[in-house]
mmCIF file of C-alpha atoms in Angstrom:
data_model
loop_
_atom_site.group_PDB
_atom_site.id
_atom_site.type_symbol
_atom_site.label_atom_id
_atom_site.label_comp_id
_atom_site.label_asym_id
_atom_site.label_seq_id
_atom_site.Cartn_x
_atom_site.Cartn_y
_atom_site.Cartn_z
ATOM 1 C CA UNK A 319 -122.921 -30.144 40.461
ATOM 2 C CA UNK A 320 -121.957 -29.079 44.908
ATOM 3 C CA UNK A 321 -121.462 -31.437 47.531
ATOM 4 C CA UNK A 322 -122.633 -30.876 50.729
ATOM 5 C CA UNK A 323 -122.406 -32.183 54.171
ATOM 6 C CA UNK A 324 -124.987 -32.285 57.227
ATOM 7 C CA UNK A 325 -125.476 -35.248 59.935
ATOM 8 C CA UNK A 326 -127.073 -36.496 63.043
ATOM 9 C CA UNK A 327 -130.592 -35.225 61.940
ATOM 10 C CA UNK A 328 -131.619 -37.384 64.569
ATOM 11 C CA UNK A 329 -135.611 -36.858 62.908
ATOM 12 C CA UNK A 330 -138.514 -38.490 65.019
ATOM 13 C CA UNK A 331 -141.692 -38.155 63.082
ATOM 14 C CA UNK A 332 -142.656 -41.453 64.878
ATOM 15 C CA UNK A 333 -141.183 -41.410 67.263
ATOM 16 C CA UNK A 334 -141.090 -40.032 71.402
ATOM 17 C CA UNK A 335 -138.606 -38.247 71.037
ATOM 18 C CA UNK A 336 -138.049 -34.431 71.471
ATOM 19 C CA UNK A 337 -134.165 -33.285 70.797
ATOM 20 C CA UNK A 338 -135.280 -29.754 72.985
ATOM 21 C CA UNK A 339 -134.956 -32.572 75.991
ATOM 22 C CA UNK A 340 -131.092 -31.811 74.976
ATOM 23 C CA UNK A 341 -129.964 -28.068 75.575
ATOM 24 C CA UNK A 342 -132.627 -25.319 73.576
ATOM 25 C CA UNK A 343 -130.290 -25.329 70.886
ATOM 26 C CA UNK A 344 -132.192 -27.988 69.563
ATOM 27 C CA UNK A 345 -135.860 -26.755 69.539
ATOM 28 C CA UNK A 346 -137.538 -26.894 66.280
ATOM 29 C CA UNK A 347 -134.127 -28.752 64.619
ATOM 30 C CA UNK A 348 -136.375 -30.670 61.855
ATOM 31 C CA UNK A 349 -138.170 -27.570 60.699
ATOM 32 C CA UNK A 350 -134.565 -24.367 61.178
ATOM 33 C CA UNK A 351 -132.564 -27.716 58.573
ATOM 34 C CA UNK A 352 -135.748 -27.887 56.895
ATOM 35 C CA UNK A 353 -135.526 -24.348 55.757
ATOM 36 C CA UNK A 354 -131.867 -24.012 56.307
ATOM 37 C CA UNK A 355 -131.789 -27.269 53.129
ATOM 38 C CA UNK A 356 -133.667 -25.630 51.102
ATOM 39 C CA UNK A 357 -132.099 -22.446 50.521
ATOM 40 C CA UNK A 358 -128.996 -23.892 49.685
ATOM 41 C CA UNK A 359 -129.011 -27.264 47.758
ATOM 42 C CA UNK A 360 -130.700 -27.692 45.009
ATOM 43 C CA UNK A 361 -132.061 -30.863 42.457
ATOM 44 C CA UNK A 362 -128.957 -31.691 40.866
ATOM 45 C CA UNK A 363 -126.733 -31.281 43.966
ATOM 46 C CA UNK A 364 -125.310 -34.475 46.206
ATOM 47 C CA UNK A 365 -125.678 -34.576 50.752
ATOM 48 C CA UNK A 366 -123.493 -36.492 52.662
ATOM 49 C CA UNK A 367 -125.088 -37.355 55.776
ATOM 50 C CA UNK A 368 -122.933 -39.239 58.131
ATOM 51 C CA UNK A 369 -125.501 -41.766 60.387
ATOM 52 C CA UNK A 370 -128.084 -40.674 63.139
ATOM 53 C CA UNK A 371 -130.402 -39.916 60.411
ATOM 54 C CA UNK A 372 -133.908 -41.179 62.574
ATOM 55 C CA UNK A 373 -134.907 -41.989 66.406
ATOM 56 C CA UNK A 374 -136.617 -45.368 64.558
ATOM 57 C CA UNK A 375 -136.076 -48.276 66.025
ATOM 58 C CA UNK A 376 -137.801 -50.370 62.920
ATOM 59 C CA UNK A 377 -137.605 -49.740 59.403
ATOM 60 C CA UNK A 378 -141.148 -49.106 59.855
ATOM 61 C CA UNK A 379 -140.518 -46.247 62.093
ATOM 62 C CA UNK A 380 -137.929 -44.872 60.556
ATOM 63 C CA UNK A 381 -139.279 -44.580 57.325
ATOM 64 C CA UNK A 382 -141.344 -41.300 58.128
ATOM 65 C CA UNK A 383 -138.030 -39.601 58.196
ATOM 66 C CA UNK A 384 -136.197 -40.834 54.856
ATOM 67 C CA UNK A 385 -140.081 -39.617 52.934
ATOM 68 C CA UNK A 386 -139.269 -36.655 54.713
ATOM 69 C CA UNK A 387 -135.523 -36.197 54.330
ATOM 70 C CA UNK A 388 -136.534 -38.020 50.556
ATOM 71 C CA UNK A 389 -138.928 -35.184 50.421
ATOM 72 C CA UNK A 390 -136.223 -32.513 50.457
ATOM 73 C CA UNK A 391 -133.848 -31.465 46.822
ATOM 74 C CA UNK A 392 -130.692 -33.158 45.887
ATOM 75 C CA UNK A 393 -129.614 -37.163 46.215
ATOM 76 C CA UNK A 394 -129.113 -38.084 49.442
ATOM 77 C CA UNK A 395 -126.173 -40.262 50.067
ATOM 78 C CA UNK A 396 -126.440 -41.802 53.879
ATOM 79 C CA UNK A 397 -123.850 -43.959 56.298
ATOM 80 C CA UNK A 398 -124.610 -45.168 59.545
ATOM 81 C CA UNK A 399 -124.904 -44.274 63.147
ATOM 82 C CA UNK A 400 -125.055 -45.684 66.399
ATOM 83 C CA UNK A 401 -128.647 -44.543 66.935
ATOM 84 C CA UNK A 402 -129.925 -45.976 63.507
ATOM 85 C CA UNK A 403 -130.742 -48.958 65.008
ATOM 86 C CA UNK A 404 -133.594 -49.333 61.928
ATOM 87 C CA UNK A 405 -131.094 -50.000 59.289
ATOM 88 C CA UNK A 406 -131.688 -52.634 57.592
ATOM 89 C CA UNK A 407 -130.030 -54.819 54.097
ATOM 90 C CA UNK A 408 -128.527 -52.321 51.060
ATOM 91 C CA UNK A 409 -130.777 -53.753 48.900
ATOM 92 C CA UNK A 410 -133.770 -53.274 50.910
ATOM 93 C CA UNK A 411 -132.716 -49.254 51.733
ATOM 94 C CA UNK A 412 -131.764 -48.477 48.580
ATOM 95 C CA UNK A 413 -134.633 -50.045 46.711
ATOM 96 C CA UNK A 414 -137.049 -47.453 48.687
ATOM 97 C CA UNK A 415 -135.777 -43.779 47.142
ATOM 98 C CA UNK A 416 -133.636 -42.428 43.464
ATOM 99 C CA UNK A 417 -132.300 -39.965 45.259
ATOM 100 C CA UNK A 418 -131.741 -41.546 49.099
ATOM 101 C CA UNK A 419 -128.037 -44.093 48.229
ATOM 102 C CA UNK A 420 -127.128 -46.106 51.305
ATOM 103 C CA UNK A 421 -123.483 -46.947 51.575
ATOM 104 C CA UNK A 422 -121.789 -49.754 54.108
ATOM 105 C CA UNK A 423 -119.040 -52.221 51.413
ATOM 106 C CA UNK A 424 -119.904 -49.968 48.700
ATOM 107 C CA UNK A 425 -119.229 -46.274 47.253
ATOM 108 C CA UNK A 426 -121.827 -43.454 45.641
ATOM 109 C CA UNK A 427 -120.266 -42.038 42.060
ATOM 110 C CA UNK A 428 -120.661 -38.927 42.516
ATOM 111 C CA UNK A 429 -119.784 -37.249 39.064
ATOM 112 C CA UNK A 430 -116.349 -38.424 39.167
ATOM 113 C CA UNK A 431 -115.687 -38.456 43.116
ATOM 114 C CA UNK A 432 -116.133 -40.868 45.122
ATOM 115 C CA UNK A 433 -118.548 -41.185 48.235
ATOM 116 C CA UNK A 434 -117.566 -44.259 50.569
ATOM 117 C CA UNK A 435 -118.691 -44.721 54.328
ATOM 118 C CA UNK A 436 -118.639 -46.752 57.148
ATOM 119 C CA UNK A 437 -120.266 -46.074 60.626
ATOM 120 C CA UNK A 438 -116.434 -45.829 63.079
ATOM 121 C CA UNK A 439 -116.148 -46.778 66.607
ATOM 122 C CA UNK A 440 -113.921 -45.807 69.225
ATOM 123 C CA UNK A 441 -111.007 -47.136 68.654
ATOM 124 C CA UNK A 442 -108.145 -48.763 71.549
ATOM 125 C CA UNK A 443 -107.024 -46.202 74.328
ATOM 126 C CA UNK A 444 -109.678 -43.712 73.216
ATOM 127 C CA UNK A 445 -111.926 -44.501 76.430
ATOM 128 C CA UNK A 446 -111.000 -46.551 79.769
ATOM 129 C CA UNK A 447 -114.066 -49.212 79.723
ATOM 130 C CA UNK A 448 -112.783 -50.043 75.970
ATOM 131 C CA UNK A 449 -113.620 -53.623 76.293
ATOM 132 C CA UNK A 450 -113.410 -56.500 74.242
ATOM 133 C CA UNK A 451 -116.658 -55.963 72.331
ATOM 134 C CA UNK A 452 -115.611 -53.009 71.385
ATOM 135 C CA UNK A 453 -112.876 -54.370 70.072
ATOM 136 C CA UNK A 454 -114.737 -56.592 68.108
ATOM 137 C CA UNK A 455 -116.882 -53.703 66.640
ATOM 138 C CA UNK A 456 -113.542 -51.704 66.661
ATOM 139 C CA UNK A 457 -112.225 -54.311 64.019
ATOM 140 C CA UNK A 458 -115.294 -54.670 61.930
ATOM 141 C CA UNK A 459 -115.590 -51.135 61.413
ATOM 142 C CA UNK A 460 -111.929 -51.568 60.245
ATOM 143 C CA UNK A 461 -112.736 -54.281 57.564
ATOM 144 C CA UNK A 462 -115.855 -52.127 56.026
ATOM 145 C CA UNK A 463 -114.043 -49.317 55.396
ATOM 146 C CA UNK A 464 -111.419 -50.569 53.782
ATOM 147 C CA UNK A 465 -114.011 -53.124 52.187
ATOM 148 C CA UNK A 466 -115.595 -49.369 50.662
ATOM 149 C CA UNK A 467 -112.471 -47.436 50.038
ATOM 150 C CA UNK A 468 -110.803 -50.914 48.209
ATOM 151 C CA UNK A 469 -114.247 -50.794 46.120
ATOM 152 C CA UNK A 470 -113.523 -46.947 45.091
ATOM 153 C CA UNK A 471 -109.705 -47.765 44.335
ATOM 154 C CA UNK A 472 -110.450 -50.687 42.261
ATOM 155 C CA UNK A 473 -112.675 -49.009 40.279
ATOM 156 C CA UNK A 474 -110.535 -46.220 39.135
ATOM 157 C CA UNK A 475 -111.649 -43.445 41.407
ATOM 158 C CA UNK A 476 -108.365 -40.856 42.035
ATOM 159 C CA UNK A 477 -110.970 -38.669 44.387
ATOM 160 C CA UNK A 478 -112.286 -40.255 47.844
ATOM 161 C CA UNK A 479 -114.986 -38.205 49.994
ATOM 162 C CA UNK A 480 -114.909 -41.011 52.976
ATOM 163 C CA UNK A 481 -118.310 -40.525 55.435
ATOM 164 C CA UNK A 482 -117.852 -41.639 59.001
ATOM 165 C CA UNK A 483 -120.335 -40.843 61.246
ATOM 166 C CA UNK A 484 -117.407 -41.585 64.892
ATOM 167 C CA UNK A 485 -114.564 -39.179 64.054
ATOM 168 C CA UNK A 486 -111.281 -41.033 63.400
ATOM 169 C CA UNK A 487 -109.350 -39.597 65.183
ATOM 170 C CA UNK A 488 -108.903 -37.403 68.931
ATOM 171 C CA UNK A 489 -109.667 -33.321 69.328
ATOM 172 C CA UNK A 490 -105.860 -33.167 68.902
ATOM 173 C CA UNK A 491 -106.110 -35.083 65.209
ATOM 174 C CA UNK A 492 -104.452 -37.440 66.460
ATOM 175 C CA UNK A 493 -102.657 -41.165 64.548
ATOM 176 C CA UNK A 494 -105.263 -43.696 64.907
ATOM 177 C CA UNK A 495 -105.376 -47.678 62.574
ATOM 178 C CA UNK A 496 -108.337 -45.352 61.417
ATOM 179 C CA UNK A 497 -106.332 -42.543 59.956
ATOM 180 C CA UNK A 498 -103.863 -44.634 59.143
ATOM 181 C CA UNK A 499 -106.188 -46.702 56.966
ATOM 182 C CA UNK A 500 -107.853 -43.464 55.268
ATOM 183 C CA UNK A 501 -104.099 -42.495 54.255
ATOM 184 C CA UNK A 502 -103.930 -45.256 51.992
ATOM 185 C CA UNK A 503 -106.231 -43.989 49.360
ATOM 186 C CA UNK A 504 -106.882 -41.251 47.815
ATOM 187 C CA UNK A 505 -109.143 -39.437 50.255
ATOM 188 C CA UNK A 506 -109.280 -35.318 50.025
ATOM 189 C CA UNK A 507 -112.537 -35.339 52.794
ATOM 190 C CA UNK A 508 -113.022 -36.791 55.887
ATOM 191 C CA UNK A 509 -116.762 -36.484 57.140
ATOM 192 C CA UNK A 510 -118.023 -37.118 60.378
ATOM 193 C CA UNK A 511 -120.410 -36.154 63.385
ATOM 194 C CA UNK A 512 -121.581 -38.123 67.193
ATOM 195 C CA UNK A 513 -119.611 -35.212 68.991
ATOM 196 C CA UNK A 514 -123.098 -32.824 70.139
ATOM 197 C CA UNK A 515 -122.952 -29.255 72.111
ATOM 198 C CA UNK A 516 -119.671 -27.646 73.661
ATOM 199 C CA UNK A 517 -117.275 -30.748 72.405
ATOM 200 C CA UNK A 518 -117.861 -29.378 69.033
ATOM 201 C CA UNK A 519 -115.864 -26.513 69.884
ATOM 202 C CA UNK A 520 -112.884 -28.405 70.441
ATOM 203 C CA UNK A 521 -113.771 -31.755 67.695
ATOM 204 C CA UNK A 522 -110.973 -31.325 65.157
ATOM 205 C CA UNK A 523 -111.220 -29.794 61.746
ATOM 206 C CA UNK A 524 -108.477 -29.128 59.792
ATOM 207 C CA UNK A 525 -105.593 -31.317 57.652
ATOM 208 C CA UNK A 526 -103.990 -34.087 58.508
ATOM 209 C CA UNK A 527 -101.915 -35.706 56.257
ATOM 210 C CA UNK A 528 -103.235 -34.093 53.277
ATOM 211 C CA UNK A 529 -106.774 -34.723 54.293
ATOM 212 C CA UNK A 530 -108.848 -32.242 55.315
ATOM 213 C CA UNK A 531 -111.711 -33.173 58.525
ATOM 214 C CA UNK A 532 -115.052 -31.671 58.480
ATOM 215 C CA UNK A 533 -117.246 -32.317 62.098
ATOM 216 C CA UNK A 534 -120.845 -31.845 60.271
ATOM 217 C CA UNK A 535 -123.324 -32.823 63.335
ATOM 218 C CA UNK A 536 -125.982 -31.094 62.877
ATOM 219 C CA UNK A 537 -126.362 -28.707 65.929
ATOM 220 C CA UNK A 538 -122.663 -28.226 65.758
ATOM 221 C CA UNK A 539 -123.516 -26.224 62.423
ATOM 222 C CA UNK A 540 -125.925 -25.096 62.740
ATOM 223 C CA UNK A 541 -128.447 -26.824 61.590
ATOM 224 C CA UNK A 542 -127.018 -25.944 57.255
ATOM 225 C CA UNK A 543 -125.453 -28.080 54.903
ATOM 226 C CA UNK A 544 -121.540 -27.955 54.913
ATOM 227 C CA UNK A 545 -120.282 -26.877 51.392
ATOM 228 C CA UNK A 546 -117.239 -29.526 50.904
ATOM 229 C CA UNK A 547 -116.550 -28.702 47.609
ATOM 230 C CA UNK A 548 -118.002 -27.571 43.584
ATOM 231 C CA UNK A 549 -117.417 -30.134 41.091
ATOM 232 C CA UNK A 550 -116.514 -28.640 37.645
ATOM 233 C CA UNK A 551 -114.107 -26.672 39.421
ATOM 234 C CA UNK A 552 -110.514 -27.104 39.665
ATOM 235 C CA UNK A 553 -110.188 -26.065 43.083
ATOM 236 C CA UNK A 554 -112.883 -27.057 45.932
ATOM 237 C CA UNK A 555 -114.721 -24.172 46.245
ATOM 238 C CA UNK A 556 -115.523 -24.059 50.500
ATOM 239 C CA UNK A 557 -118.359 -22.276 51.577
ATOM 240 C CA UNK A 558 -118.954 -18.982 52.790
ATOM 241 C CA UNK A 559 -120.255 -20.353 56.174
ATOM 242 C CA UNK A 560 -117.583 -23.485 56.752
ATOM 243 C CA UNK A 561 -117.794 -24.695 60.056
ATOM 244 C CA UNK A 562 -114.661 -22.685 61.470
ATOM 245 C CA UNK A 563 -116.816 -19.816 61.691
ATOM 246 C CA UNK A 564 -119.103 -21.969 64.246
#
């Protein structure tokens, strides 16, 4: 079994949100995601999706996009993005399809590897207009992150992959309260998205405190799921098409 990751699908089956307005790179992006997905992901694999799945504003508007995702092979583990306004209760979402698993406060057991996650947020010092409202959301996301990690740790997992939509560090890999918390647990890989276009070329990718950070925004990885690890092998099997090539 292999674990892949892809973020920021920005599907809009039932929404009037053509992604081509953000540049020609997004032309027919859903078809390209599907083609690449079918090329590398099998039914036995897991794909982590780190937020911004659908432009739907309501759950019913996101349903066609979730069904589209359901029809692709593999089990999909989803965490929330800033544009996932349709996101509702975990119980309601996890009752939708057996192969769509929504993570928040909890984790998913992927063959002995816990997949934890939360949305994340801007952190103090990251923006000049960081407000009291941002502070409240940031603190809440730290709590959600800790709850998810604690759930896996308390169940004895010694290998954790974290999915978080907002980058938990800056372009140089600086320490933040997010990374400080992450380093207290058995996290081996951090998958994040949210960053697009030219900014993706300088986003932090690499190892920090023994933890590998990966940017998985679809346009930054040529709309192809990136391989995180292959279970059953002593070492992580890194994909030939790693994000460093993009």
